[in-house]
Amino acid sequence: MSESEEDFEAGAHRSVVRRGKRVGSASEPLVTPIWPSVAWRSGGPDALDALYDHPGSGYTYAREGHPNADVLADKLDWLEGGEGGLITASGMAALAGVVLGVVERGQHVIAGNQLYGRSARLLGRDLRRFGVSVTFADATDAEAIAAEIRPETRLIVIETVSNPLLGIADLEGIAALARRHGILLAVDNTFTTPRAIRPLEFGADVVFNSVTKLLAGHSDVTLGHVLVRDRLLRDQIRDAVVTWGLTPSPFDCWLAERGLHSFALRYDRATENATELADFLAELEGVEQVLYPGRPDHPQHGRARHLLGGNWGQMLSFRLAGGRAAVAAMVEAMPHVPFAPTLGDVATLISHPATSSHRGLLPAERAALGIDEGLVRVSVGIEDIELIKDEFERGIAAARAAARAGGDEGEAEPEAG
Ligand SMILES: *Cc1c(COP(=O)(O)O)cnc(C)c1O
């Protein structure tokens, strides 16, 4: 025994700081442990060299990667049909990682004109500050995208189902264009999830998700996932994610993994509920229009059937007569349905795109897209459908009353024809 070990045994300089017994077991835990460790100790300089030279052989520093992210990435990769996917700190971090990893100054990006609000801002404002030009076009029409292609176009970013009007992108047409012109196609799959569609199988080069939403499913996690077909591009995006610090927390990864166990059940139940709720709302007086890909009156219903295979998803939108006052009355009459700007929760949530996801646009820009003050977006949850229907029936009755009162005072918006 060395002198210091003798001291330790004798308790001369007692300290528990990184000293003491490590746990091992001949058996394995059923549940993935949480590894919050920022740093990983190795045997010395040669061992550390080997770890850096062979990514995947072991961990070094948590921003470079950690087991909880890898466990989660592996499951999401499998759902999306690829490998080598990256977990990021948020859905926005996934998009940021893609852009930082593949786009250079002087290049051009084409984006769908109904992207998630922050995505539109990242591309339309922030990216321009770095000398990248960006144009927006209607992704339901491949010709509209084709018209924007330039020699320096590097990337196209779309969502298969748009927010909040639920337009269905011409994914196959755009993928064919992108391939023909050597442009990368990145698809945000958050609204649809890999339960409805795996964009890589339709020709996308990159697919990313806000795991925050339906995948984790309980509104207690902020995370993203990005999966890249090409190995080299994947490594560029990984370097951007690690360097710009877009990496996730182990605890969030652990929670998301737990949420994922019930993802398929939640998705199917929410889709069933949304399908029934859409038809129910369409019959209520005061509802001017229901937008849901599963309804035959949806403008791209046939394309939705082809791309989503009947997995229409939990998102629907509808237009209320009476504008903002009617929406406010509806929200007030539905105290158990949270008015909250997120989606994909276990509970049904209502939001108002004009004041949340699309508040950054000018009223004229919103009007051009068809986002008026009476538009309501619903993320349908997994509750008993009869309960959800009762609540909306009550809410829309209150909206009708408000619209009538507003009409008497001459304050209501003119009803859409
Ligand atoms: C929420 C959302 C994002 C951003 O994800 P965060 O995890 O909130 O950063 C991106 N795209 C879509 C379609 C979203 O709904």
Short mmCIF file of C-alpha atoms and ligand atoms in Angstrom, two decimals:
data_model
loop_
_atom_site.label_atom_id
_atom_site.label_comp_id
_atom_site.label_asym_id
_atom_site.label_seq_id
_atom_site.Cartn_x
_atom_site.Cartn_y
_atom_site.Cartn_z
CA MET A 1 0.00 0.00 0.00
CA SER A 2 1.33 3.45 -0.96
CA GLU A 3 1.54 6.18 1.60
CA SER A 4 -1.53 8.00 0.20
CA GLU A 5 -3.61 4.81 0.10
CA GLU A 6 -2.65 4.24 3.72
CA ASP A 7 -3.75 7.79 4.50
CA PHE A 8 -7.02 7.15 2.67
CA GLU A 9 -7.62 3.90 4.53
CA ALA A 10 -6.81 5.64 7.76
CA GLY A 11 -9.20 8.43 6.83
CA ALA A 12 -6.46 11.00 7.21
CA HIS A 13 -7.64 13.12 4.26
CA ARG A 14 -11.14 11.89 3.66
CA SER A 15 -12.77 13.07 0.44
CA VAL A 16 -15.55 11.66 -1.66
CA VAL A 17 -14.75 13.93 -4.60
CA ARG A 18 -14.73 11.54 -7.62
CA ARG A 19 -13.45 8.80 -5.34
CA GLY A 20 -15.08 5.62 -4.20
CA LYS A 21 -16.84 2.59 -5.53
CA ARG A 22 -18.20 2.36 -9.09
CA VAL A 23 -21.28 0.30 -9.64
CA GLY A 24 -21.24 -2.74 -11.87
CA SER A 25 -23.81 -5.47 -12.31
CA ALA A 26 -23.94 -8.84 -14.05
CA SER A 27 -27.51 -7.90 -15.01
CA GLU A 28 -28.70 -4.90 -17.02
CA PRO A 29 -31.25 -2.22 -16.19
CA LEU A 30 -34.54 -2.45 -18.06
CA VAL A 31 -34.67 1.32 -18.48
CA THR A 32 -31.95 3.35 -20.19
CA PRO A 33 -29.89 5.11 -17.49
CA ILE A 34 -29.38 8.88 -17.66
CA TRP A 35 -25.75 9.85 -18.34
CA PRO A 36 -25.38 13.50 -17.37
CA SER A 37 -21.57 13.34 -17.40
CA VAL A 38 -20.03 16.22 -19.33
CA ALA A 39 -16.62 14.59 -19.61
CA TRP A 40 -15.52 10.98 -20.00
CA ARG A 41 -12.24 9.81 -18.51
CA SER A 42 -9.93 7.71 -20.63
CA GLY A 43 -6.69 5.82 -20.04
CA GLY A 44 -4.33 8.59 -21.21
CA PRO A 45 -3.24 10.52 -24.31
CA ASP A 46 -3.09 7.51 -26.65
CA ALA A 47 -6.52 6.31 -25.58
CA LEU A 48 -7.97 9.81 -26.02
CA ASP A 49 -6.36 10.10 -29.46
CA ALA A 50 -8.00 6.84 -30.45
CA LEU A 51 -11.40 8.07 -29.24
CA TYR A 52 -11.17 11.24 -31.36
CA ASP A 53 -9.83 9.30 -34.36
CA HIS A 54 -12.68 6.80 -34.27
CA PRO A 55 -15.93 8.67 -33.66
CA GLY A 56 -18.46 6.24 -32.29
CA SER A 57 -15.91 4.18 -30.37
CA GLY A 58 -16.46 6.09 -27.15
CA TYR A 59 -17.33 9.43 -25.61
CA THR A 60 -15.09 12.36 -24.74
CA TYR A 61 -17.10 15.50 -23.99
CA ALA A 62 -20.89 15.82 -23.90
CA ARG A 63 -21.19 18.53 -26.55
CA GLU A 64 -19.48 16.10 -28.94
CA GLY A 65 -22.03 13.41 -28.15
CA HIS A 66 -23.43 11.37 -25.27
CA PRO A 67 -25.20 8.03 -24.83
CA ASN A 68 -28.71 9.40 -24.23
CA ALA A 69 -28.59 11.27 -27.55
CA ASP A 70 -27.31 8.17 -29.33
CA VAL A 71 -29.97 5.89 -27.86
CA LEU A 72 -32.68 8.34 -28.95
CA ALA A 73 -31.15 8.98 -32.39
CA ASP A 74 -31.02 5.28 -33.07
CA LYS A 75 -34.75 4.89 -32.43
CA LEU A 76 -35.67 7.93 -34.52
CA ASP A 77 -33.35 6.84 -37.34
CA TRP A 78 -35.14 3.55 -37.41
CA LEU A 79 -38.55 5.24 -37.58
CA GLU A 80 -37.42 7.55 -40.40
CA GLY A 81 -35.60 4.80 -42.28
CA GLY A 82 -31.95 5.88 -42.16
CA GLU A 83 -28.87 5.87 -39.99
CA GLY A 84 -26.36 8.25 -38.42
CA GLY A 85 -29.04 10.75 -37.35
CA LEU A 86 -28.22 13.58 -34.96
CA ILE A 87 -30.14 14.81 -31.95
CA THR A 88 -30.17 18.59 -31.54
CA ALA A 89 -31.23 20.91 -28.74
CA SER A 90 -34.50 21.83 -30.51
CA GLY A 91 -36.27 21.54 -33.82
CA MET A 92 -34.87 24.98 -34.70
CA ALA A 93 -31.37 23.72 -33.85
CA ALA A 94 -31.91 20.92 -36.37
CA LEU A 95 -32.73 23.42 -39.12
CA ALA A 96 -29.87 25.69 -38.01
CA GLY A 97 -27.47 22.72 -38.14
CA VAL A 98 -28.57 21.85 -41.68
CA VAL A 99 -28.13 25.41 -42.90
CA LEU A 100 -24.82 25.97 -41.12
CA GLY A 101 -23.51 22.63 -42.34
CA VAL A 102 -24.36 22.86 -46.03
CA VAL A 103 -25.02 26.45 -47.17
CA GLU A 104 -22.30 28.96 -48.08
CA ARG A 105 -22.20 32.70 -48.62
CA GLY A 106 -23.39 33.61 -52.11
CA GLN A 107 -25.70 30.61 -52.38
CA HIS A 108 -29.47 30.63 -52.63
CA VAL A 109 -32.20 28.79 -50.69
CA ILE A 110 -35.82 28.19 -51.72
CA ALA A 111 -38.30 27.72 -48.87
CA GLY A 112 -41.97 26.83 -48.71
CA ASN A 113 -44.11 29.94 -48.12
CA GLN A 114 -45.99 28.41 -45.18
CA LEU A 115 -43.17 27.15 -43.00
CA TYR A 116 -43.23 27.16 -39.21
CA GLY A 117 -42.89 30.84 -38.21
CA ARG A 118 -39.40 30.65 -36.70
CA SER A 119 -38.13 28.61 -39.65
CA ALA A 120 -39.40 31.33 -41.98
CA ARG A 121 -37.59 33.89 -39.87
CA LEU A 122 -34.32 31.94 -39.68
CA LEU A 123 -34.25 31.56 -43.45
CA GLY A 124 -35.87 34.82 -44.49
CA ARG A 125 -34.03 37.18 -42.15
CA ASP A 126 -31.13 35.66 -40.25
CA LEU A 127 -29.65 33.70 -43.13
CA ARG A 128 -29.72 36.79 -45.33
CA ARG A 129 -27.37 38.47 -42.86
CA PHE A 130 -24.79 35.84 -43.79
CA GLY A 131 -24.97 36.66 -47.49
CA VAL A 132 -27.32 33.87 -48.49
CA SER A 133 -30.36 34.81 -50.59
CA VAL A 134 -33.70 33.17 -49.88
CA THR A 135 -36.98 33.07 -51.80
CA PHE A 136 -40.30 31.66 -50.65
CA ALA A 137 -42.67 29.76 -52.92
CA ASP A 138 -45.82 27.67 -52.72
CA ALA A 139 -44.69 24.08 -52.05
CA THR A 140 -48.04 22.61 -53.07
CA ASP A 141 -47.00 23.53 -56.63
CA ALA A 142 -43.69 22.14 -57.94
CA GLU A 143 -43.84 24.63 -60.83
CA ALA A 144 -43.80 27.53 -58.36
CA ILE A 145 -40.65 26.07 -56.78
CA ALA A 146 -39.10 25.41 -60.22
CA ALA A 147 -39.63 29.06 -61.18
CA GLU A 148 -37.32 30.15 -58.33
CA ILE A 149 -34.36 27.89 -59.16
CA ARG A 150 -31.11 29.71 -59.93
CA PRO A 151 -27.64 28.41 -60.78
CA GLU A 152 -26.54 29.12 -57.18
CA THR A 153 -29.53 27.41 -55.52
CA ARG A 154 -28.14 25.00 -52.94
CA LEU A 155 -31.09 23.97 -50.78
CA ILE A 156 -34.88 23.65 -50.80
CA VAL A 157 -36.69 23.52 -47.42
CA ILE A 158 -40.34 22.43 -47.23
CA GLU A 159 -42.88 20.89 -44.87
CA THR A 160 -44.99 18.05 -46.27
CA VAL A 161 -48.11 19.42 -44.55
CA SER A 162 -48.01 23.19 -44.15
CA ASN A 163 -48.73 25.21 -41.04
CA PRO A 164 -51.46 26.30 -40.40
CA LEU A 165 -53.46 25.74 -43.62
CA LEU A 166 -52.49 22.09 -44.04
CA GLY A 167 -51.58 22.35 -47.71
CA ILE A 168 -49.90 19.18 -48.99
CA ALA A 169 -46.55 19.76 -50.71
CA ASP A 170 -45.85 18.19 -54.08
CA LEU A 171 -43.06 16.24 -52.45
CA GLU A 172 -42.42 13.92 -55.37
CA GLY A 173 -42.43 16.74 -57.94
CA ILE A 174 -40.07 18.84 -55.84
CA ALA A 175 -37.77 15.89 -55.13
CA ALA A 176 -37.51 15.20 -58.88
CA LEU A 177 -36.67 18.87 -59.52
CA ALA A 178 -34.06 18.90 -56.79
CA ARG A 179 -32.43 15.76 -58.13
CA ARG A 180 -32.38 17.08 -61.69
CA HIS A 181 -30.72 20.34 -60.63
CA GLY A 182 -28.36 18.89 -58.02
CA ILE A 183 -30.08 20.83 -55.21
CA LEU A 184 -30.47 19.40 -51.71
CA LEU A 185 -34.02 18.87 -50.48
CA ALA A 186 -34.64 19.12 -46.72
CA VAL A 187 -38.08 18.23 -45.36
CA ASP A 188 -39.40 19.27 -41.95
CA ASN A 189 -41.48 16.23 -40.94
CA THR A 190 -42.81 17.63 -37.63
CA PHE A 191 -46.48 17.93 -38.60
CA THR A 192 -46.58 14.55 -40.29
CA THR A 193 -44.04 12.45 -38.34
CA PRO A 194 -42.54 9.23 -39.68
CA ARG A 195 -45.78 7.45 -38.80
CA ALA A 196 -47.41 9.19 -41.77
CA ILE A 197 -44.48 9.59 -44.16
CA ARG A 198 -40.75 8.91 -44.42
CA PRO A 199 -39.55 11.71 -46.73
CA LEU A 200 -36.20 10.00 -47.48
CA GLU A 201 -38.19 7.30 -49.31
CA PHE A 202 -39.72 10.03 -51.51
CA GLY A 203 -36.34 11.43 -52.50
CA ALA A 204 -35.53 13.96 -49.76
CA ASP A 205 -31.83 14.31 -48.90
CA VAL A 206 -32.43 15.52 -45.35
CA VAL A 207 -35.36 15.00 -42.99
CA PHE A 208 -35.67 16.83 -39.69
CA ASN A 209 -38.17 16.83 -36.85
CA SER A 210 -39.03 18.91 -33.85
CA VAL A 211 -39.01 16.01 -31.35
CA THR A 212 -40.60 18.52 -28.97
CA LYS A 213 -43.97 17.88 -30.59
CA LEU A 214 -45.67 14.56 -31.26
CA LEU A 215 -42.60 12.32 -31.04
CA ALA A 216 -41.85 13.15 -27.39
CA GLY A 217 -45.52 13.98 -27.01
CA HIS A 218 -45.90 15.35 -23.49
CA SER A 219 -44.85 19.01 -23.85
CA ASP A 220 -41.98 18.60 -21.38
CA VAL A 221 -39.02 18.28 -23.75
CA THR A 222 -37.38 20.57 -26.34
CA LEU A 223 -35.36 18.59 -28.91
CA GLY A 224 -34.76 18.02 -32.61
CA HIS A 225 -33.57 15.22 -34.88
CA VAL A 226 -31.92 15.43 -38.27
CA LEU A 227 -31.19 12.58 -40.62
CA VAL A 228 -29.02 13.00 -43.71
CA ARG A 229 -28.75 10.58 -46.61
CA ASP A 230 -25.19 11.48 -47.68
CA ARG A 231 -22.45 10.51 -45.24
CA LEU A 232 -20.17 13.45 -46.03
CA LEU A 233 -22.97 16.01 -45.65
CA ARG A 234 -24.03 14.30 -42.46
CA ASP A 235 -20.52 14.79 -41.05
CA GLN A 236 -20.54 18.47 -42.08
CA ILE A 237 -23.86 18.97 -40.31
CA ARG A 238 -22.60 17.08 -37.25
CA ASP A 239 -19.55 19.36 -37.11
CA ALA A 240 -21.81 22.42 -37.29
CA VAL A 241 -24.06 21.07 -34.53
CA VAL A 242 -21.11 20.33 -32.25
CA THR A 243 -19.22 23.54 -33.00
CA TRP A 244 -22.17 25.94 -32.74
CA GLY A 245 -23.29 24.19 -29.57
CA LEU A 246 -26.64 22.90 -30.80
CA THR A 247 -26.32 19.67 -28.82
CA PRO A 248 -29.07 18.37 -26.49
CA SER A 249 -29.33 17.70 -22.79
CA PRO A 250 -29.16 14.04 -21.68
CA PHE A 251 -32.23 14.42 -19.50
CA ASP A 252 -34.35 15.72 -22.37
CA CYS A 253 -33.15 12.82 -24.53
CA TRP A 254 -34.13 10.42 -21.80
CA LEU A 255 -37.61 11.91 -21.46
CA ALA A 256 -38.09 11.86 -25.23
CA GLU A 257 -37.07 8.21 -25.35
CA ARG A 258 -39.72 7.46 -22.76
CA GLY A 259 -42.33 9.42 -24.71
CA LEU A 260 -41.42 7.59 -27.88
CA HIS A 261 -42.53 4.25 -26.43
CA SER A 262 -46.15 5.31 -26.82
CA PHE A 263 -45.71 7.42 -29.96
CA ALA A 264 -47.45 5.06 -32.40
CA LEU A 265 -50.44 4.58 -30.10
CA ARG A 266 -50.76 8.32 -29.49
CA TYR A 267 -50.44 9.12 -33.18
CA ASP A 268 -53.13 6.65 -34.21
CA ARG A 269 -55.55 7.70 -31.50
CA ALA A 270 -55.05 11.41 -32.20
CA THR A 271 -55.56 10.83 -35.93
CA GLU A 272 -58.78 8.92 -35.27
CA ASN A 273 -59.99 11.75 -33.03
CA ALA A 274 -58.98 14.45 -35.52
CA THR A 275 -60.79 12.69 -38.37
CA GLU A 276 -64.00 12.56 -36.34
CA LEU A 277 -63.64 16.09 -34.98
CA ALA A 278 -63.07 17.52 -38.47
CA ASP A 279 -66.37 16.09 -39.70
CA PHE A 280 -68.16 17.21 -36.54
CA LEU A 281 -66.90 20.80 -36.82
CA ALA A 282 -67.86 21.01 -40.50
CA GLU A 283 -71.52 20.53 -39.51
CA LEU A 284 -71.57 23.26 -36.85
CA GLU A 285 -73.14 26.60 -37.63
CA GLY A 286 -70.53 29.38 -37.41
CA VAL A 287 -67.72 27.22 -38.82
CA GLU A 288 -67.07 28.50 -42.33
CA GLN A 289 -64.42 26.03 -43.43
CA VAL A 290 -62.58 23.02 -42.01
CA LEU A 291 -59.10 22.24 -43.30
CA TYR A 292 -58.09 18.62 -42.75
CA PRO A 293 -56.19 16.43 -45.23
CA GLY A 294 -58.49 13.48 -44.48
CA ARG A 295 -61.61 15.29 -45.71
CA PRO A 296 -62.59 14.83 -49.36
CA ASP A 297 -63.12 18.62 -49.64
CA HIS A 298 -59.43 19.29 -48.85
CA PRO A 299 -57.81 20.79 -51.99
CA GLN A 300 -55.02 18.17 -52.02
CA HIS A 301 -56.95 15.26 -50.55
CA GLY A 302 -55.84 12.84 -53.29
CA ARG A 303 -52.18 13.78 -52.86
CA ALA A 304 -52.53 13.45 -49.09
CA ARG A 305 -53.93 9.95 -49.53
CA HIS A 306 -51.00 9.02 -51.75
CA LEU A 307 -48.26 10.55 -49.55
CA LEU A 308 -49.68 9.91 -46.06
CA GLY A 309 -51.44 6.62 -46.76
CA GLY A 310 -54.48 7.58 -44.69
CA ASN A 311 -52.41 8.66 -41.67
CA TRP A 312 -53.81 12.18 -41.83
CA GLY A 313 -52.38 13.33 -38.51
CA GLN A 314 -53.67 15.22 -35.49
CA MET A 315 -53.62 18.75 -36.93
CA LEU A 316 -56.68 20.52 -38.25
CA SER A 317 -57.63 24.16 -38.79
CA PHE A 318 -60.98 25.86 -39.20
CA ARG A 319 -62.38 29.31 -39.92
CA LEU A 320 -64.84 30.90 -37.53
CA ALA A 321 -67.31 33.58 -38.60
CA GLY A 322 -66.80 36.69 -36.48
CA GLY A 323 -63.01 37.02 -36.50
CA ARG A 324 -60.91 37.50 -33.39
CA ALA A 325 -63.86 38.27 -31.08
CA ALA A 326 -65.44 34.92 -31.95
CA VAL A 327 -62.15 33.10 -31.35
CA ALA A 328 -61.73 34.82 -27.98
CA ALA A 329 -65.28 33.84 -26.94
CA MET A 330 -64.67 30.25 -28.00
CA VAL A 331 -61.43 30.01 -25.99
CA GLU A 332 -63.15 31.44 -22.93
CA ALA A 333 -65.98 28.93 -23.19
CA MET A 334 -63.51 26.00 -23.35
CA PRO A 335 -61.51 26.28 -20.12
CA HIS A 336 -60.34 22.66 -20.25
CA VAL A 337 -58.83 22.94 -23.72
CA PRO A 338 -55.63 24.96 -23.31
CA PHE A 339 -55.03 27.88 -25.65
CA ALA A 340 -51.32 27.22 -26.12
CA PRO A 341 -48.91 27.77 -29.00
CA THR A 342 -47.59 24.22 -29.42
CA LEU A 343 -48.79 20.97 -30.92
CA GLY A 344 -48.47 17.23 -30.58
CA ASP A 345 -49.34 17.14 -26.88
CA VAL A 346 -51.38 14.32 -25.35
CA ALA A 347 -54.08 16.94 -24.73
CA THR A 348 -56.10 18.83 -27.31
CA LEU A 349 -54.73 22.37 -27.76
CA ILE A 350 -56.06 25.37 -29.65
CA SER A 351 -53.98 28.14 -31.14
CA HIS A 352 -54.56 31.27 -33.19
CA PRO A 353 -51.98 31.51 -35.99
CA ALA A 354 -52.51 35.26 -36.51
CA THR A 355 -51.26 35.97 -32.96
CA SER A 356 -48.80 33.08 -32.52
CA SER A 357 -46.98 31.22 -35.29
CA HIS A 358 -47.59 33.94 -37.90
CA ARG A 359 -47.57 37.06 -35.75
CA GLY A 360 -44.29 38.14 -37.36
CA LEU A 361 -46.00 38.70 -40.73
CA LEU A 362 -47.74 41.91 -41.78
CA PRO A 363 -51.56 41.67 -41.94
CA ALA A 364 -51.37 41.90 -45.74
CA GLU A 365 -48.84 39.04 -45.86
CA ARG A 366 -51.10 36.93 -43.64
CA ALA A 367 -54.10 37.76 -45.81
CA ALA A 368 -52.18 36.74 -48.94
CA LEU A 369 -51.56 33.32 -47.35
CA GLY A 370 -55.18 32.99 -46.17
CA ILE A 371 -54.44 33.38 -42.46
CA ASP A 372 -57.19 35.63 -41.13
CA GLU A 373 -58.30 36.52 -37.59
CA GLY A 374 -60.99 33.83 -37.58
CA LEU A 375 -58.56 31.00 -38.32
CA VAL A 376 -58.13 28.50 -35.46
CA ARG A 377 -55.59 25.69 -35.38
CA VAL A 378 -56.27 22.57 -33.34
CA SER A 379 -53.75 19.95 -32.25
CA VAL A 380 -56.08 17.09 -31.39
CA GLY A 381 -55.16 15.00 -28.37
CA ILE A 382 -55.85 11.48 -27.19
CA GLU A 383 -58.83 12.20 -24.93
CA ASP A 384 -62.21 10.54 -25.35
CA ILE A 385 -63.60 11.97 -28.60
CA GLU A 386 -67.05 12.59 -27.08
CA LEU A 387 -65.48 14.89 -24.51
CA ILE A 388 -63.62 16.82 -27.21
CA LYS A 389 -66.79 17.17 -29.30
CA ASP A 390 -68.80 18.44 -26.30
CA GLU A 391 -66.17 21.05 -25.56
CA PHE A 392 -66.01 22.34 -29.13
CA GLU A 393 -69.79 22.38 -29.39
CA ARG A 394 -69.91 24.65 -26.34
CA GLY A 395 -67.01 26.80 -27.58
CA ILE A 396 -68.48 27.34 -31.01
CA ALA A 397 -71.90 28.21 -29.59
CA ALA A 398 -70.16 30.97 -27.62
CA ALA A 399 -68.33 32.06 -30.79
CA ARG A 400 -71.65 32.29 -32.66
CA ALA A 401 -73.12 34.47 -29.93
CA ALA A 402 -70.08 36.75 -30.01
CA ALA A 403 -70.21 36.98 -33.80
CA ARG A 404 -73.89 37.96 -33.65
CA ALA A 405 -73.24 40.59 -30.96
CA GLY A 406 -70.29 41.95 -32.94
CA GLY A 407 -72.43 42.00 -36.08
CA ASP A 408 -75.10 44.07 -34.27
CA GLU A 409 -72.45 46.62 -33.37
CA GLY A 410 -71.11 46.49 -36.89
CA GLU A 411 -67.67 45.37 -35.70
CA ALA A 412 -67.48 41.88 -37.14
CA GLU A 413 -65.27 41.19 -40.11
CA PRO A 414 -67.22 40.67 -43.29
CA GLU A 415 -67.99 36.99 -43.63
CA ALA A 416 -65.97 35.19 -46.25
CA GLY A 417 -68.08 34.35 -49.27
C1 LIG B 1 -42.20 23.49 -33.36
C2 LIG B 1 -41.76 23.36 -34.76
C3 LIG B 1 -40.44 23.60 -35.13
C4 LIG B 1 -39.39 24.07 -34.14
O1 LIG B 1 -39.16 23.12 -33.16
P1 LIG B 1 -38.64 23.52 -31.68
O2 LIG B 1 -38.40 22.19 -31.06
O3 LIG B 1 -39.72 24.32 -31.03
O4 LIG B 1 -37.40 24.31 -31.88
C5 LIG B 1 -40.08 23.45 -36.46
N1 LIG B 1 -40.99 23.07 -37.38
C6 LIG B 1 -42.27 22.82 -37.07
C7 LIG B 1 -43.21 22.41 -38.14
C8 LIG B 1 -42.70 22.95 -35.75
O5 LIG B 1 -43.97 22.72 -35.45
#
